[in-house]
Short mmCIF file of C-alpha atoms in Angstrom, two decimals:
data_model
loop_
_atom_site.label_atom_id
_atom_site.label_comp_id
_atom_site.label_asym_id
_atom_site.label_seq_id
_atom_site.Cartn_x
_atom_site.Cartn_y
_atom_site.Cartn_z
CA UNK A 1 21.51 10.37 -7.06
CA UNK A 2 18.56 8.09 -7.76
CA UNK A 3 18.91 4.80 -9.58
CA UNK A 4 16.86 1.67 -10.14
CA UNK A 5 18.20 -1.69 -9.14
CA UNK A 6 17.70 -4.71 -11.32
CA UNK A 7 14.63 -6.79 -10.54
CA UNK A 8 16.79 -9.58 -9.18
CA UNK A 9 18.56 -7.27 -6.78
CA UNK A 10 15.24 -5.69 -5.86
CA UNK A 11 13.55 -8.95 -4.97
CA UNK A 12 16.61 -10.12 -3.09
CA UNK A 13 16.65 -6.89 -1.10
CA UNK A 14 12.91 -7.00 -0.41
CA UNK A 15 13.14 -10.61 0.75
CA UNK A 16 15.64 -9.72 3.44
CA UNK A 17 15.09 -6.06 4.35
CA UNK A 18 12.60 -3.21 4.16
CA UNK A 19 12.32 0.48 4.95
CA UNK A 20 11.57 0.82 8.64
CA UNK A 21 10.36 4.08 10.21
CA UNK A 22 10.78 5.57 13.68
CA UNK A 23 7.26 7.03 14.01
CA UNK A 24 7.97 9.15 17.08
CA UNK A 25 10.28 11.34 14.96
CA UNK A 26 7.83 11.85 12.08
CA UNK A 27 5.95 15.10 11.52
CA UNK A 28 4.10 13.88 8.41
CA UNK A 29 5.82 16.48 6.22
CA UNK A 30 5.44 14.29 3.13
CA UNK A 31 9.00 14.64 1.80
CA UNK A 32 9.33 10.82 1.70
CA UNK A 33 6.11 10.28 -0.28
CA UNK A 34 6.87 13.17 -2.62
CA UNK A 35 10.29 11.73 -3.48
CA UNK A 36 9.20 8.11 -3.95
CA UNK A 37 9.66 7.44 -7.70
CA UNK A 38 6.57 5.24 -7.80
CA UNK A 39 4.49 7.31 -5.37
CA UNK A 40 4.20 4.84 -2.52
CA UNK A 41 2.66 6.77 0.38
CA UNK A 42 5.63 6.16 2.68
CA UNK A 43 4.28 8.77 5.10
CA UNK A 44 1.13 6.71 5.68
CA UNK A 45 3.21 3.66 6.60
CA UNK A 46 5.04 5.80 9.16
CA UNK A 47 1.77 7.14 10.63
CA UNK A 48 0.57 3.56 11.04
CA UNK A 49 3.93 2.54 12.52
CA UNK A 50 4.56 -0.06 9.84
CA UNK A 51 7.55 -0.92 7.63
CA UNK A 52 7.10 -0.10 3.93
CA UNK A 53 5.83 -3.54 2.97
CA UNK A 54 4.53 -2.43 -0.44
CA UNK A 55 5.57 -4.99 -3.06
CA UNK A 56 6.20 -2.16 -5.54
CA UNK A 57 9.02 -0.75 -3.39
CA UNK A 58 12.17 -0.50 -5.50
CA UNK A 59 14.46 -0.30 -2.45
CA UNK A 60 16.05 2.68 -4.18
CA UNK A 61 16.60 4.43 -0.83
CA UNK A 62 15.29 7.77 -2.06
CA UNK A 63 12.87 8.18 0.89
CA UNK A 64 15.64 7.32 3.36
CA UNK A 65 18.01 9.82 1.80
CA UNK A 66 15.45 12.63 1.58
CA UNK A 67 13.77 12.39 4.99
CA UNK A 68 14.81 15.64 6.65
CA UNK A 69 14.60 14.03 10.08
CA UNK A 70 16.48 10.84 9.31
CA UNK A 71 13.75 8.57 10.63
CA UNK A 72 13.75 5.97 7.85
CA UNK A 73 16.23 3.12 7.78
CA UNK A 74 16.77 0.00 5.73
CA UNK A 75 16.54 -2.84 8.24
CA UNK A 76 16.75 -6.60 7.95
CA UNK A 77 13.23 -8.02 8.25
CA UNK A 78 14.36 -10.53 10.87
CA UNK A 79 15.46 -7.67 13.15
CA UNK A 80 12.07 -5.93 13.18
CA UNK A 81 10.20 -8.46 15.29
CA UNK A 82 7.22 -9.15 13.06
CA UNK A 83 6.97 -5.90 11.21
CA UNK A 84 6.03 -3.26 13.80
CA UNK A 85 8.14 -0.17 13.98
CA UNK A 86 9.28 1.12 17.35
CA UNK A 87 6.58 3.32 18.79
CA UNK A 88 4.11 2.15 16.18
CA UNK A 89 0.47 1.66 17.00
CA UNK B 1 -26.69 6.41 17.43
CA UNK B 2 -23.38 6.81 19.25
CA UNK B 3 -22.06 9.83 21.10
CA UNK B 4 -21.72 13.16 19.35
CA UNK B 5 -18.14 14.42 19.52
CA UNK B 6 -17.20 17.95 18.52
CA UNK B 7 -13.48 18.57 17.99
CA UNK B 8 -12.31 22.19 17.76
CA UNK B 9 -9.09 22.35 15.74
CA UNK B 10 -7.73 20.79 12.56
CA UNK B 11 -4.19 19.93 13.62
CA UNK B 12 -2.60 16.62 14.60
CA UNK B 13 -4.25 16.56 18.05
CA UNK B 14 -7.77 16.79 16.60
CA UNK B 15 -7.15 14.37 13.72
CA UNK B 16 -5.47 11.80 15.98
CA UNK B 17 -8.44 12.11 18.35
CA UNK B 18 -10.88 11.62 15.47
CA UNK B 19 -9.06 8.46 14.40
CA UNK B 20 -9.05 7.14 17.96
CA UNK B 21 -12.76 7.84 18.44
CA UNK B 22 -13.59 6.15 15.17
CA UNK B 23 -11.46 3.10 16.04
CA UNK B 24 -13.32 2.72 19.35
CA UNK B 25 -16.84 3.61 18.24
CA UNK B 26 -17.92 2.98 14.65
CA UNK B 27 -21.30 4.63 15.33
CA UNK B 28 -19.99 7.86 16.85
CA UNK B 29 -20.77 11.17 15.19
CA UNK B 30 -17.60 13.25 14.83
CA UNK B 31 -17.69 16.92 13.89
CA UNK B 32 -14.38 18.74 13.31
CA UNK B 33 -14.51 22.53 13.52
CA UNK B 34 -11.70 24.78 12.31
CA UNK B 35 -11.16 28.12 10.62
CA UNK B 36 -8.04 27.17 8.65
CA UNK B 37 -9.26 26.96 5.07
CA UNK B 38 -6.42 24.57 4.20
CA UNK B 39 -7.70 21.90 6.60
CA UNK B 40 -5.26 19.36 8.05
CA UNK B 41 -1.62 19.71 7.00
CA UNK B 42 1.84 19.26 8.44
CA UNK B 43 2.77 22.48 10.25
CA UNK B 44 6.42 21.34 10.66
CA UNK B 45 6.43 20.55 6.93
CA UNK B 46 6.07 24.29 6.21
CA UNK B 47 9.85 24.55 6.78
CA UNK B 48 10.47 22.22 3.83
CA UNK B 49 7.79 23.94 1.75
CA UNK B 50 9.46 27.30 2.39
CA UNK B 51 12.84 25.79 1.52
CA UNK B 52 11.41 24.58 -1.84
CA UNK B 53 11.85 20.91 -0.96
CA UNK B 54 8.20 19.96 -1.25
CA UNK B 55 5.19 21.35 -3.14
CA UNK B 56 2.22 22.64 -1.19
CA UNK B 57 -0.14 19.81 -2.08
CA UNK B 58 2.16 17.25 -0.42
CA UNK B 59 1.81 18.94 2.96
CA UNK B 60 -1.55 17.24 3.47
CA UNK B 61 -1.08 13.85 5.16
CA UNK B 62 -4.57 12.51 4.52
CA UNK B 63 -5.97 11.94 1.06
CA UNK B 64 -9.63 12.65 0.32
CA UNK B 65 -10.26 8.89 0.65
CA UNK B 66 -8.42 8.82 3.98
CA UNK B 67 -10.58 11.61 5.35
CA UNK B 68 -13.74 10.01 3.97
CA UNK B 69 -12.75 6.76 5.69
CA UNK B 70 -12.96 8.52 9.04
CA UNK B 71 -16.54 9.60 8.30
CA UNK B 72 -16.11 13.09 9.74
CA UNK B 73 -18.29 16.14 9.32
CA UNK B 74 -15.96 19.08 8.73
CA UNK B 75 -17.20 22.55 9.59
CA UNK B 76 -14.84 25.13 8.13
CA UNK B 77 -15.50 28.09 10.38
CA UNK B 78 -14.33 29.59 13.64
CA UNK B 79 -15.76 28.52 16.97
CA UNK B 80 -16.73 31.68 18.83
CA UNK B 81 -17.91 30.33 22.16
CA UNK B 82 -18.65 27.29 24.30
CA UNK B 83 -21.60 26.85 26.66
CA UNK B 84 -20.47 23.96 28.82
CA UNK B 85 -23.77 23.78 30.75
CA UNK B 86 -25.84 23.46 27.57
CA UNK B 87 -23.15 21.35 25.83
CA UNK B 88 -23.06 23.71 22.86
CA UNK B 89 -20.39 25.27 20.65
CA UNK B 90 -21.28 28.61 19.06
CA UNK B 91 -19.86 29.24 15.58
CA UNK B 92 -19.07 32.58 13.96
CA UNK B 93 -22.00 32.12 11.56
CA UNK B 94 -24.38 32.00 14.54
CA UNK B 95 -24.91 28.27 14.13
CA UNK B 96 -24.66 26.10 17.21
CA UNK B 97 -23.34 22.55 17.57
CA UNK B 98 -24.51 20.27 20.37
CA UNK B 99 -21.98 17.83 21.81
CA UNK B 100 -21.80 14.93 24.24
CA UNK B 101 -17.99 15.23 24.41
CA UNK B 102 -15.93 18.20 23.31
CA UNK B 103 -12.22 18.33 22.44
CA UNK B 104 -10.38 21.65 22.36
CA UNK B 105 -7.25 21.36 20.22
CA UNK B 106 -6.85 24.96 19.13
CA UNK B 107 -3.02 24.90 19.07
CA UNK B 108 -0.82 27.90 19.60
CA UNK B 109 -0.15 31.20 17.92
CA UNK B 110 2.87 33.43 17.39
CA UNK B 111 3.61 36.17 19.90
CA UNK B 112 3.79 39.49 18.04
CA UNK B 113 6.74 41.87 18.36
CA UNK B 114 6.18 44.73 20.77
CA UNK B 115 8.16 47.43 19.01
CA UNK B 116 7.12 50.57 17.13
CA UNK B 117 6.24 49.69 13.54
CA UNK B 118 5.18 46.09 14.29
CA UNK B 119 1.87 46.76 12.50
CA UNK B 120 3.53 47.72 9.19
CA UNK B 121 2.88 45.81 5.97
CA UNK B 122 5.84 43.46 5.55
CA UNK B 123 6.06 42.23 9.15
CA UNK B 124 5.55 38.46 8.87
CA UNK B 125 5.35 35.31 11.05
CA UNK B 126 5.18 31.57 10.41
CA UNK B 127 2.12 30.17 12.15
CA UNK B 128 0.32 28.45 9.30
CA UNK B 129 0.18 27.73 5.59
CA UNK B 130 -1.25 31.16 4.79
CA UNK B 131 1.79 32.71 6.54
CA UNK B 132 4.18 30.49 4.54
CA UNK B 133 2.50 31.53 1.28
CA UNK B 134 2.64 35.17 2.41
CA UNK B 135 6.41 34.89 2.98
CA UNK B 136 6.90 33.23 -0.42
CA UNK B 137 4.81 35.90 -2.17
CA UNK B 138 6.64 38.73 -0.48
CA UNK B 139 10.06 37.15 -1.18
CA UNK B 140 9.59 37.75 -4.89
CA UNK B 141 11.32 41.04 -5.48
CA UNK B 142 12.43 41.49 -1.87
CA UNK B 143 16.08 42.34 -1.48
CA UNK B 144 16.57 42.04 2.24
CA UNK B 145 14.87 40.67 5.32
CA UNK B 146 15.52 40.93 9.03
CA UNK B 147 14.65 37.93 11.22
CA UNK B 148 14.33 38.27 14.98
CA UNK B 149 13.78 35.53 17.53
CA UNK B 150 15.27 32.21 18.48
CA UNK B 151 14.95 28.47 18.29
CA UNK B 152 13.66 26.41 15.40
CA UNK B 153 11.06 28.69 13.82
CA UNK B 154 13.47 31.60 13.40
CA UNK B 155 15.88 29.36 11.50
CA UNK B 156 13.06 27.89 9.39
CA UNK B 157 12.25 31.41 8.26
CA UNK B 158 15.92 32.31 7.75
CA UNK B 159 16.46 29.24 5.57
CA UNK B 160 13.18 29.73 3.70
CA UNK B 161 13.97 33.35 2.85
CA UNK B 162 17.49 32.36 1.82
CA UNK B 163 16.10 29.64 -0.48
CA UNK B 164 13.99 32.33 -2.17
CA UNK B 165 17.04 34.49 -2.82
CA UNK B 166 16.43 37.05 -0.09
CA UNK B 167 19.43 38.34 1.84
CA UNK B 168 18.88 37.78 5.57
CA UNK B 169 20.11 39.69 8.60
CA UNK B 170 19.45 37.55 11.69
CA UNK B 171 19.32 39.37 15.03
CA UNK B 172 20.05 37.73 18.38
CA UNK B 173 19.85 39.56 21.68
CA UNK B 174 22.59 37.45 23.27
CA UNK B 175 26.05 36.20 22.42
CA UNK B 176 24.79 33.04 20.73
CA UNK B 177 21.94 31.06 19.19
CA UNK B 178 19.37 29.16 21.38
CA UNK B 179 21.47 29.67 24.46
CA UNK B 180 19.30 27.83 26.99
CA UNK B 181 19.21 24.55 25.05
CA UNK B 182 22.37 24.31 22.91
CA UNK B 183 25.95 24.33 24.18
CA UNK B 184 28.35 27.09 23.20
CA UNK B 185 29.99 24.86 20.59
CA UNK B 186 26.64 23.77 19.11
CA UNK B 187 25.46 27.38 18.86
CA UNK B 188 28.66 28.37 17.10
CA UNK B 189 28.42 25.44 14.67
CA UNK B 190 24.92 26.65 13.68
CA UNK B 191 26.02 30.26 13.36
CA UNK B 192 29.04 29.29 11.25
CA UNK B 193 26.79 27.25 8.94
CA UNK B 194 24.48 30.25 8.57
CA UNK B 195 27.43 32.56 7.88
CA UNK B 196 28.72 30.14 5.25
CA UNK B 197 25.40 30.49 3.43
CA UNK B 198 25.63 34.24 3.36
CA UNK B 199 23.28 34.95 6.28
CA UNK B 200 24.55 37.88 8.34
CA UNK B 201 24.28 36.95 12.02
CA UNK B 202 24.12 39.89 14.45
CA UNK B 203 24.89 38.88 18.05
CA UNK B 204 23.93 41.24 20.90
CA UNK B 205 21.50 43.01 18.60
CA UNK B 206 18.03 44.08 19.61
CA UNK B 207 15.22 45.18 17.34
CA UNK B 208 14.33 48.66 18.61
CA UNK B 209 11.80 49.59 15.93
CA UNK B 210 10.57 48.96 12.42
CA UNK B 211 10.66 51.96 10.09
CA UNK B 212 8.11 52.34 7.33
CA UNK B 213 7.52 54.21 4.12
CA UNK B 214 3.93 54.54 2.86
CA UNK B 215 2.80 51.98 5.42
CA UNK B 216 5.34 49.35 4.34
CA UNK B 217 8.53 48.10 5.95
CA UNK B 218 11.58 50.03 4.75
CA UNK B 219 14.21 49.43 7.44
CA UNK B 220 14.78 48.44 11.05
CA UNK B 221 16.45 50.35 13.85
CA UNK B 222 18.67 48.42 16.25
CA UNK B 223 19.10 49.04 19.96
CA UNK B 224 22.59 50.44 19.38
CA UNK B 225 21.36 53.00 16.89
CA UNK B 226 22.05 51.30 13.54
CA UNK B 227 19.61 51.43 10.63
CA UNK B 228 19.38 48.41 8.29
CA UNK B 229 17.27 48.73 5.12
CA UNK B 230 14.96 45.75 4.44
CA UNK B 231 11.67 44.83 2.79
CA UNK B 232 10.55 42.21 5.31
CA UNK B 233 10.77 41.70 9.06
CA UNK B 234 10.07 38.17 10.32
CA UNK B 235 9.26 37.70 13.99
CA UNK B 236 9.71 34.32 15.73
CA UNK B 237 9.93 35.14 19.43
CA UNK B 238 7.74 32.27 20.63
CA UNK B 239 4.14 31.12 20.79
CA UNK B 240 1.35 31.05 23.31
CA UNK B 241 -1.45 28.51 23.57
CA UNK B 242 -4.81 29.56 22.12
CA UNK B 243 -6.77 29.37 25.37
CA UNK B 244 -9.13 32.31 24.85
CA UNK B 245 -12.12 30.11 23.98
CA UNK B 246 -11.55 27.82 26.98
CA UNK B 247 -11.00 30.71 29.37
CA UNK B 248 -14.17 32.48 28.21
CA UNK B 249 -16.07 29.23 28.77
CA UNK B 250 -14.92 29.21 32.40
CA UNK B 251 -12.51 26.27 32.07
CA UNK B 252 -9.48 26.31 34.38
CA UNK B 253 -6.44 27.60 32.50
CA UNK B 254 -2.81 28.34 33.26
CA UNK B 255 -0.49 28.78 30.31
CA UNK B 256 -2.69 26.19 28.61
CA UNK B 257 -5.93 24.40 29.47
CA UNK B 258 -5.36 22.57 32.76
CA UNK B 259 -6.10 18.89 32.25
CA UNK B 260 -5.99 15.79 34.42
CA UNK B 261 -4.16 12.58 33.56
CA UNK B 262 -7.02 11.63 31.20
CA UNK B 263 -6.72 15.00 29.44
CA UNK B 264 -10.06 16.14 30.87
CA UNK B 265 -10.42 19.83 31.60
CA UNK B 266 -12.18 21.21 34.68
CA UNK B 267 -15.44 20.21 32.94
CA UNK B 268 -15.74 16.41 32.75
CA UNK B 269 -17.17 16.41 29.23
CA UNK B 270 -14.53 18.73 27.78
CA UNK B 271 -11.05 17.43 26.88
CA UNK B 272 -7.98 19.18 25.52
CA UNK B 273 -5.11 17.94 23.33
CA UNK B 274 -2.20 19.30 21.36
CA UNK B 275 -0.24 22.46 22.19
CA UNK B 276 -3.15 23.92 24.17
CA UNK B 277 -3.29 21.17 26.84
CA UNK B 278 -1.27 21.63 30.00
CA UNK B 279 -0.96 18.25 31.75
CA UNK B 280 1.10 17.27 34.77
CA UNK B 281 4.48 15.71 34.06
CA UNK B 282 4.48 12.66 36.33
CA UNK B 283 8.27 12.71 36.43
CA UNK B 284 8.40 16.13 38.08
CA UNK B 285 4.86 16.51 39.43
CA UNK B 286 4.67 19.89 37.71
CA UNK B 287 2.48 21.12 34.88
CA UNK B 288 4.30 21.22 31.57
CA UNK B 289 3.83 22.61 28.07
CA UNK B 290 5.06 21.14 24.79
CA UNK B 291 4.69 22.42 21.24
CA UNK B 292 5.63 19.17 19.54
CA UNK B 293 3.89 17.27 16.74
CA UNK B 294 4.42 13.87 18.34
CA UNK B 295 3.13 15.00 21.73
CA UNK B 296 0.07 16.49 20.03
CA UNK B 297 -0.63 13.18 18.30
CA UNK B 298 -0.22 11.18 21.51
CA UNK B 299 -2.45 13.57 23.43
CA UNK B 300 -5.05 13.41 20.66
CA UNK B 301 -5.09 9.61 20.66
CA UNK B 302 -5.39 9.43 24.44
CA UNK B 303 -8.14 12.05 24.63
CA UNK B 304 -10.01 10.46 21.72
CA UNK B 305 -10.06 7.01 23.30
CA UNK B 306 -11.20 8.44 26.63
CA UNK B 307 -13.93 10.47 24.94
CA UNK B 308 -15.20 7.46 23.01
CA UNK B 309 -15.30 5.15 26.02
CA UNK B 310 -14.63 6.18 29.61
CA UNK B 311 -11.71 8.20 31.03
CA UNK B 312 -9.43 5.28 31.84
CA UNK B 313 -6.33 5.85 29.69
CA UNK B 314 -3.76 8.10 31.30
CA UNK B 315 -1.52 10.35 29.21
CA UNK B 316 2.17 9.72 29.74
CA UNK B 317 4.13 12.91 29.24
CA UNK B 318 7.28 10.86 28.69
CA UNK B 319 10.63 12.29 27.74
CA UNK B 320 10.29 14.74 24.86
CA UNK B 321 12.18 14.29 21.62
CA UNK B 322 12.38 16.31 18.46
CA UNK B 323 14.46 16.04 15.34
CA UNK B 324 14.94 19.21 13.42
CA UNK B 325 17.30 20.83 10.99
CA UNK B 326 19.38 23.72 12.23
CA UNK B 327 21.10 25.51 9.36
CA UNK B 328 21.07 22.26 7.38
CA UNK B 329 22.31 20.08 10.25
CA UNK B 330 20.00 17.27 11.33
CA UNK B 331 19.71 17.67 15.07
CA UNK B 332 18.00 15.44 17.63
CA UNK B 333 17.24 16.80 21.08
CA UNK B 334 16.09 14.37 23.80
CA UNK B 335 15.31 15.02 27.46
CA UNK B 336 16.94 17.63 29.71
CA UNK B 337 19.94 19.20 28.04
CA UNK B 338 19.68 22.90 28.81
CA UNK B 339 21.26 25.48 31.03
CA UNK B 340 18.20 26.06 33.21
CA UNK B 341 17.94 29.68 32.18
CA UNK B 342 15.66 31.39 29.69
CA UNK B 343 16.51 32.43 26.16
CA UNK B 344 16.42 36.20 25.76
CA UNK B 345 15.38 35.74 22.11
CA UNK B 346 12.17 33.93 23.09
CA UNK B 347 9.18 35.04 25.16
CA UNK B 348 7.96 31.54 25.88
CA UNK B 349 8.03 28.23 24.11
CA UNK B 350 8.46 28.13 20.37
CA UNK B 351 7.19 25.59 17.86
CA UNK B 352 8.98 22.24 18.05
CA UNK B 353 9.88 22.99 21.65
CA UNK B 354 9.49 21.33 25.02
CA UNK B 355 9.79 22.97 28.39
CA UNK B 356 11.92 20.00 29.50
CA UNK B 357 14.83 20.69 27.13
CA UNK B 358 15.89 23.91 28.80
CA UNK B 359 15.77 22.34 32.26
CA UNK B 360 18.91 21.92 34.28
CA UNK B 361 19.37 18.41 35.61
CA UNK B 362 22.00 17.26 38.09
CA UNK B 363 23.83 15.56 35.23
CA UNK B 364 27.34 16.04 33.87
CA UNK B 365 27.59 17.25 30.28
CA UNK B 366 29.93 15.41 27.92
CA UNK B 367 30.53 16.68 24.42
CA UNK B 368 32.41 14.93 21.65
CA UNK B 369 32.81 14.64 17.90
CA UNK B 370 32.21 11.04 16.85
CA UNK B 371 31.34 9.21 13.61
CA UNK B 372 30.31 12.30 11.66
CA UNK B 373 28.23 13.69 14.51
CA UNK B 374 28.62 16.16 17.32
CA UNK B 375 27.19 14.46 20.38
CA UNK B 376 26.41 15.88 23.79
CA UNK B 377 25.21 13.70 26.64
CA UNK B 378 23.82 14.71 30.01
CA UNK B 379 25.08 11.83 32.14
CA UNK B 380 23.48 11.23 35.53
CA UNK B 381 24.62 8.76 38.13
CA UNK B 382 22.60 5.85 36.74
CA UNK B 383 20.71 7.20 33.72
CA UNK B 384 21.16 9.55 30.79
CA UNK B 385 19.10 12.70 31.38
CA UNK B 386 19.31 13.91 27.79
CA UNK B 387 21.28 14.16 24.57
CA UNK B 388 21.87 16.36 21.55
CA UNK B 389 23.06 14.72 18.33
CA UNK B 390 24.01 17.02 15.48
CA UNK B 391 24.95 15.65 12.04
CA UNK B 392 24.94 11.87 11.44
CA UNK B 393 21.95 10.50 13.36
CA UNK B 394 23.02 6.86 13.83
CA UNK B 395 23.78 7.28 17.52
CA UNK B 396 20.54 9.16 18.19
CA UNK B 397 18.46 5.97 17.92
CA UNK B 398 20.19 4.01 20.73
CA UNK B 399 20.29 7.21 22.77
CA UNK B 400 16.56 7.71 22.28
CA UNK B 401 15.88 4.18 23.57
CA UNK B 402 18.18 4.48 26.58
CA UNK B 403 16.97 7.95 27.61
CA UNK B 404 13.25 7.39 27.08
CA UNK B 405 13.37 4.05 28.93
CA UNK B 406 15.44 5.67 31.70
CA UNK B 407 17.70 2.65 31.26
CA UNK B 408 20.40 2.01 33.84
CA UNK B 409 23.73 3.18 32.39
CA UNK B 410 25.60 3.03 35.68
CA UNK B 411 28.01 0.50 34.18
CA UNK B 412 29.30 2.99 31.59
CA UNK B 413 28.75 6.31 33.40
CA UNK B 414 32.31 6.60 34.71
CA UNK B 415 33.83 5.56 31.37
CA UNK B 416 31.68 8.11 29.52
CA UNK B 417 33.03 10.88 31.75
CA UNK B 418 36.68 9.84 31.25
CA UNK B 419 38.86 11.97 28.98
CA UNK B 420 38.95 10.70 25.39
CA UNK B 421 36.07 8.26 25.97
CA UNK B 422 34.71 6.40 22.92
CA UNK B 423 31.17 7.63 23.42
CA UNK B 424 29.68 5.87 20.39
CA UNK B 425 31.13 2.47 21.31
CA UNK B 426 30.11 2.79 24.96
CA UNK B 427 26.54 3.87 24.14
CA UNK B 428 26.03 1.25 21.43
CA UNK B 429 27.50 -1.48 23.64
CA UNK B 430 25.20 -0.62 26.55
CA UNK B 431 22.21 -0.32 24.18
CA UNK B 432 22.84 -3.81 22.74
CA UNK B 433 23.04 -5.23 26.27
CA UNK B 434 19.83 -3.41 27.23
CA UNK B 435 18.01 -4.76 24.16
CA UNK B 436 19.13 -8.30 24.93
CA UNK B 437 17.90 -7.92 28.51
CA UNK B 438 14.53 -6.69 27.20
CA UNK B 439 14.23 -9.61 24.78
#
């Protein structure tokens, strides 16, 4: 099920956590980007080995839920050591 | 003017190489040559396209702007020959391209079935986007299909046909699915999932011939004399590297193009990347083949940087990993987990496969159900040789770190092997320690 969080919840979530990829598991299939309700190119962030830092991210979790390889996770920003995903470039 | 690079292929190896060249040399000329009219797309994504989870247009990772940003010249035709002495690539149109550095990233292609009737209309494979569209087109109105082969591609086709409402009979030559990589329990879990979806799994069943009517598939004959009516026969018995061009050019080839640590072929100005490259695995000292997206990308990046500058960056084969879906179950396979034998359903590697997985290490296998996942570990004396995680993937991330870093797990090895061990707690505990030591 997809739902939109309130703006307050969204900003609170974005301030503390973001969607973090594991690039070595990605095959660029595009399922994440296709299912993003606001068409953020999640796949491109994964290719570049970066968290989804896009300010438009709703933190709805749709990309995490739909990734057929389970390579996206919601991670506290503090735990990601400056915003590079593992195996990122 | 910088160097002129010609890249043969349009898959992840070639595109990753193009990006690497451009990042190292803004003035380089980069020409990408490939016959696939669909250009660059996610080959593994075809499974999700077939299963109706994603529309075709989303299979393309790079937008028009993204491609333009790389400043490539794309030549959409087949390369017919290479003259390494003259540094020229001959195209099917008769045109010739001159290069300073050449990359061959021609990928791999499906091995056809060698049975009577294999040439009939209705015998399909899943190599590329045209094949996926062919399967989808033929599924409309088809009542039944027979799938033969093993590993990931066979199941991708099974699931794709099922999603399009086609009844599937899946043939295996042996007692169970993907026997040289999965355990008996894992194979049976996959087969039960397939059965639950209405797929009829036939163990110990060999395709003896394909029977036609008016040139089209009408039925198959099995080795034990049965006849099963069907409209389609899908063959996924493995792939072989597309080395014909390299071999004809006089480059040293084995199963793939033989490359050194810098991914250079036997000609110093010709490199290879992707499925077609056959490097040496520094862990074993032996040449190894992989048909994995991530390996193709890493090879492409390494070759591209070496082509743009000097051959100084060595390719690390590393420990292979793939995540796939087997009958709906997310499954991660890392390192050596196999039985050491060969799979009778496959005549070589398949897509999404690594030679390493089927290898037999001197490790002890431990299998357990934990936290929504079925986990199997190959536990060596001091390190984990490999793992299979089926279902919930939480534990696969710490396992990936520990296995790929060849981290010392001597402190938990005995506990892992004990009856009733809490595998998840032991692995996560050791992983946290390891991370703290790294930090």
